[in-house]
Amino acid sequence: MSMPTHHPRALWCALWLLLASAVLLLAGVGVGSTGFESVLRMADEPVARQIIWDIRLPRTLGAWLAGALLGLAGAVAQGLFRNPLADPYLLGSASGAALGGAVAMALFGSSPLATQWLTRVGVTGMAFLGAAGAVGLTLLLAKGVQHTLRLLLAGVIVGVVLGALRDLVELASPDILQSMQSFTLGTTSFVGWMACALMAGAWGVCSLLAWVLARALDGLTLGEATAASLGLPLAPMRVGLVAALALATGTAVAQTGLIAFVGLAAPHLVRSIVRVTHERHIVLSSLMGAVLLLAADILARWVLAPQELPVGVLTAALGGTYLLWLMHRRTAQGGVL
């Protein structure tokens, strides 16, 4: 399997991304409406200590973890579909999560029967269930994971249908429009320590699963027939990769809402730096996604402080600009993305 594996360059890339993560984590703790004053006063003032430990630190760590999940999911999606424009949301998970969140918000305000169980599940729990249900529906329509094109088309159809259902829920309950706007624009404002623990657990499971099954992605780059001739059990390996993709995307979306372009841009940035096998590409893409989202979150908090920009809007603007520039450059060179 002839694929470039520049191990030293990949190692340096990982080290630089880890260093950037550490610097951004420190910067994130100091960015907020009160600036670095809370950091300086946290030893003496309980309020300042609470701002750091209960608000800024989990939010900063949560942004890093959500970006890591989206970067990992993007690398898996692009390898699985053999398409550099594949997005983590292609299986309908984003639309399912938004529908689940909308249903939860609507029921919280109008159904007395819903409060008995919805208060335990919560909006984020319903969003995750919606994402998982959407992926399950996609797999059902595609009749499994054997045909990637059918899986891709089923995901697009499910996303459109569930998006329409979400619009109907919002029309029936207009009081949830503001809350849903925050969810669809993406935000890390409500990330706490429990959300960080959930995302860290999901990241660990998905990273291990994707790393173990990365050989299937390497084989698929050579074509279905060649991968099968190498003795790779493609069907069960695809199931595992789809599970990792769905879990990573669903967990991130449930906690931070719909954040665009991180999962799409992170693998592209890694490929522009170093070409490696998917075993290393997945790890580097996850770290790149974490750095991208954390940097965007810090910028969103800082640029209009004390007001905040929705981080999803910022990632869409920056990510879209980058991909347009990349497309223009590759087209000028006679290549493709």
XYZ file of C-alpha atoms in Angstrom:
337
model
C 0.000 0.000 0.000
C 2.077 2.889 -1.274
C 1.152 5.887 0.795
C 3.630 8.502 2.018
C 4.370 8.231 5.705
C 6.574 11.120 6.802
C 6.769 10.070 10.455
C 9.149 12.826 11.691
C 7.112 15.558 10.021
C 3.885 14.079 11.412
C 5.442 13.983 14.882
C 6.483 17.629 14.649
C 3.008 18.539 13.460
C 1.463 16.759 16.463
C 3.866 18.485 18.859
C 3.099 21.924 17.410
C -0.630 21.271 17.643
C -0.289 20.163 21.273
C 1.777 23.266 22.035
C -0.821 25.485 20.337
C -3.524 23.722 22.362
C -1.711 24.449 25.624
C -1.226 28.125 24.725
C -4.860 28.497 23.662
C -6.124 26.763 26.800
C -4.246 29.308 28.912
C -5.512 32.163 26.749
C -9.070 30.895 26.933
C -9.069 31.007 30.711
C -8.151 34.697 30.592
C -10.692 35.810 27.971
C -14.056 37.050 29.184
C -16.070 40.106 30.178
C -13.679 40.818 33.079
C -10.516 39.958 31.138
C -7.422 38.745 33.017
C -8.516 40.498 36.210
C -10.397 37.394 37.326
C -7.238 35.312 36.879
C -5.194 37.733 38.986
C -7.821 37.904 41.725
C -8.871 34.258 41.855
C -6.609 33.513 44.814
C -8.324 36.143 46.979
C -11.864 36.493 45.625
C -14.338 33.575 45.601
C -16.318 35.165 42.764
C -13.244 35.401 40.542
C -12.341 31.803 41.402
C -15.844 30.672 40.490
C -15.665 32.525 37.154
C -12.436 30.723 36.279
C -13.204 27.210 37.551
C -16.919 26.956 36.844
C -17.299 29.019 33.662
C -14.144 29.777 31.686
C -12.140 26.597 32.266
C -14.891 24.085 31.361
C -15.952 26.228 28.415
C -12.393 26.411 27.097
C -11.774 22.710 27.580
C -15.192 21.942 26.086
C -14.397 23.927 22.945
C -11.152 21.956 22.561
C -12.942 18.624 23.002
C -15.797 19.512 20.643
C -13.290 20.561 17.986
C -11.345 17.324 18.511
C -14.527 15.285 18.003
C -15.475 17.196 14.847
C -11.953 16.973 13.414
C -11.876 13.226 14.016
C -15.339 12.808 12.495
C -14.322 14.849 9.456
C -11.266 12.697 8.798
C -13.321 9.505 9.106
C -16.099 10.867 6.846
C -13.690 11.961 4.113
C -11.882 8.635 4.202
C -15.070 6.580 4.354
C -16.773 8.371 1.461
C -13.484 8.887 -0.418
C -14.475 12.512 -0.891
C -12.392 15.452 0.398
C -15.579 17.528 0.646
C -17.339 15.043 2.939
C -18.642 16.598 6.154
C -19.278 14.977 9.572
C -22.945 15.958 9.259
C -23.534 13.942 6.059
C -25.350 11.107 7.835
C -28.090 13.445 9.059
C -26.795 13.735 12.619
C -26.898 17.542 12.633
C -30.522 17.709 11.509
C -31.462 14.969 13.952
C -29.786 16.762 16.837
C -31.486 20.047 15.946
C -34.858 18.288 15.745
C -34.295 16.594 19.099
C -33.359 19.899 20.707
C -36.372 21.648 19.202
C -38.763 18.927 20.398
C -37.282 19.085 23.898
C -37.596 22.872 24.082
C -41.164 22.769 22.774
C -42.227 20.071 25.230
C -40.581 21.807 28.168
C -42.853 24.755 27.611
C -46.128 23.098 26.678
C -46.467 19.511 27.864
C -46.873 18.723 31.592
C -46.309 15.043 30.865
C -42.937 15.729 29.289
C -41.390 17.337 32.348
C -41.224 14.027 34.227
C -38.677 12.485 31.878
C -37.395 15.396 29.820
C -35.939 17.092 32.881
C -33.756 14.015 33.341
C -32.774 13.709 29.692
C -32.423 17.449 29.041
C -32.083 19.320 25.767
C -28.566 18.008 25.147
C -29.711 14.444 25.807
C -32.578 14.835 23.363
C -30.210 16.361 20.829
C -27.919 13.343 21.135
C -30.860 10.940 20.831
C -31.997 12.860 17.756
C -28.535 12.587 16.199
C -28.349 8.853 16.944
C -31.862 8.318 15.584
C -31.021 10.198 12.384
C -27.946 8.035 11.779
C -30.007 4.917 12.475
C -32.643 6.049 9.977
C -29.927 6.744 7.405
C -28.520 3.238 7.847
C -32.006 1.766 7.565
C -32.715 3.605 4.303
C -29.290 2.727 2.917
C -29.772 -0.939 3.955
C -26.478 -1.020 5.797
C -23.052 0.402 5.101
C -22.023 -1.725 2.120
C -22.687 0.974 -0.494
C -21.148 4.337 0.380
C -23.004 6.204 -2.383
C -26.365 4.904 -1.151
C -25.354 5.789 2.403
C -24.431 9.304 1.311
C -27.717 9.855 -0.547
C -29.732 8.461 2.366
C -27.951 10.846 4.740
C -28.773 13.831 2.549
C -32.448 12.807 2.339
C -32.726 12.238 6.091
C -31.087 15.600 6.760
C -33.550 17.441 4.519
C -36.616 15.687 5.963
C -35.583 16.137 9.593
C -34.713 19.775 8.895
C -38.226 20.304 7.573
C -39.687 18.645 10.686
C -37.612 20.958 12.865
C -38.999 23.954 10.991
C -42.536 22.698 11.646
C -41.784 22.336 15.367
C -40.468 25.894 15.458
C -43.533 27.190 13.645
C -45.786 25.409 16.133
C -43.778 26.769 19.099
C -42.459 30.221 18.122
C -41.290 30.862 21.701
C -38.343 28.495 21.153
C -37.006 30.380 18.125
C -34.428 32.372 20.093
C -33.105 29.300 21.893
C -32.972 27.340 18.647
C -31.119 30.187 16.983
C -28.407 29.871 19.604
C -28.265 26.111 18.992
C -28.109 26.336 15.199
C -25.460 29.085 15.260
C -23.279 27.078 17.644
C -22.129 28.121 21.096
C -19.886 26.879 23.886
C -21.476 29.165 26.480
C -23.367 26.379 28.251
C -20.594 23.788 28.403
C -19.913 22.637 31.965
C -17.790 19.991 33.601
C -20.336 17.226 32.964
C -20.370 18.062 29.250
C -16.557 18.016 29.228
C -16.561 14.569 30.842
C -19.045 13.238 28.275
C -17.077 14.662 25.345
C -13.778 13.388 26.738
C -15.225 9.886 27.095
C -16.682 9.945 23.588
C -13.399 11.270 22.172
C -11.445 8.467 23.818
C -13.783 5.762 22.506
C -14.023 7.222 18.991
C -10.285 7.833 18.704
C -9.478 4.251 19.701
C -12.118 2.791 17.381
C -11.121 4.934 14.399
C -7.402 4.287 14.986
C -7.929 0.520 15.093
C -10.044 0.566 11.913
C -7.887 3.071 9.992
C -6.520 0.286 7.770
C -9.937 0.092 6.103
C -9.709 3.764 5.137
C -6.223 3.194 3.693
C -7.581 0.258 1.706
C -10.569 2.229 0.410
C -8.260 4.862 -1.064
C -7.134 2.147 -3.494
C -10.697 1.181 -4.424
C -13.273 -1.315 -3.196
C -11.917 -4.272 -5.169
C -8.315 -3.692 -4.126
C -9.283 -3.259 -0.476
C -11.227 -6.526 -0.571
C -8.302 -8.294 -2.253
C -6.067 -7.233 0.641
C -8.213 -9.350 2.936
C -9.802 -6.460 4.821
C -13.245 -7.247 6.292
C -14.772 -4.087 4.864
C -18.376 -4.575 6.040
C -17.690 -4.828 9.805
C -14.944 -2.215 9.582
C -17.355 0.203 7.897
C -19.881 -0.400 10.668
C -17.261 0.495 13.271
C -16.199 3.627 11.386
C -19.800 4.791 10.964
C -20.340 4.203 14.692
C -17.273 6.315 15.532
C -18.419 9.029 13.097
C -21.945 9.087 14.526
C -20.867 9.068 18.181
C -18.272 11.819 17.707
C -20.610 14.067 15.727
C -23.659 13.462 17.901
C -21.802 14.155 21.131
C -20.222 17.383 19.846
C -23.460 18.714 18.343
C -25.485 17.862 21.451
C -23.164 19.937 23.637
C -22.237 22.884 21.401
C -24.868 23.042 18.656
C -24.168 23.158 14.927
C -20.618 24.360 14.328
C -19.749 24.457 10.656
C -16.539 23.815 8.698
C -14.336 22.571 11.572
C -14.804 18.945 10.586
C -14.397 19.829 6.918
C -11.376 22.134 7.165
C -9.292 20.289 9.779
C -8.415 17.261 7.560
C -7.619 19.605 4.652
C -5.206 21.611 6.788
C -3.480 18.430 7.931
C -3.135 17.178 4.346
C -1.624 20.524 3.331
C 1.076 20.036 5.983
C 1.859 16.317 5.839
C 0.659 13.241 3.954
C 0.357 10.194 6.202
C -1.703 7.052 6.527
C -5.164 7.398 8.036
C -3.890 5.965 11.299
C -1.952 9.180 11.876
C -4.181 11.425 9.788
C -7.144 10.837 12.124
C -5.100 11.793 15.190
C -3.677 14.918 13.553
C -7.083 15.964 12.213
C -8.567 15.609 15.679
C -5.853 17.825 17.174
C -6.235 20.322 14.319
C -9.994 20.490 14.834
C -9.469 21.100 18.549
C -7.064 23.970 17.857
C -9.332 25.503 15.218
C -12.481 25.507 17.333
C -10.731 26.702 20.479
C -9.048 29.539 18.576
C -12.384 30.500 16.992
C -14.132 30.384 20.381
C -11.521 32.655 21.964
C -11.776 35.048 19.014
C -15.584 35.020 19.256
C -15.382 35.969 22.947
C -12.690 38.613 22.474
C -13.458 40.512 19.264
C -16.644 42.230 20.523
C -16.104 41.844 24.281
C -18.114 41.998 26.486
C -20.513 40.855 23.720
C -19.942 37.525 21.981
C -20.136 36.352 18.416
C -21.707 32.922 17.780
C -18.710 30.658 17.300
C -20.490 28.750 14.516
C -20.800 31.927 12.471
C -17.098 32.637 12.907
C -15.991 29.122 11.935
C -18.286 29.221 8.883
C -16.856 32.560 7.741
C -13.215 31.626 8.314
C -13.570 28.022 7.138
C -15.495 28.997 4.033
C -12.913 31.635 3.153
C -10.090 29.125 3.583
C -11.766 26.476 1.426
C -12.543 29.017 -1.306
C -8.901 30.094 -1.325
C -7.771 26.468 -1.391
C -10.134 25.684 -4.274
C -8.897 28.727 -6.201
C -5.259 27.754 -5.646
C -5.773 24.124 -6.654
C -7.767 25.161 -9.726
C -4.996 27.529 -10.767
C -2.524 24.652 -10.410
C -4.750 22.347 -12.435
C -5.586 20.108 -9.498
C -8.557 19.315 -7.304
C -9.262 19.436 -3.578
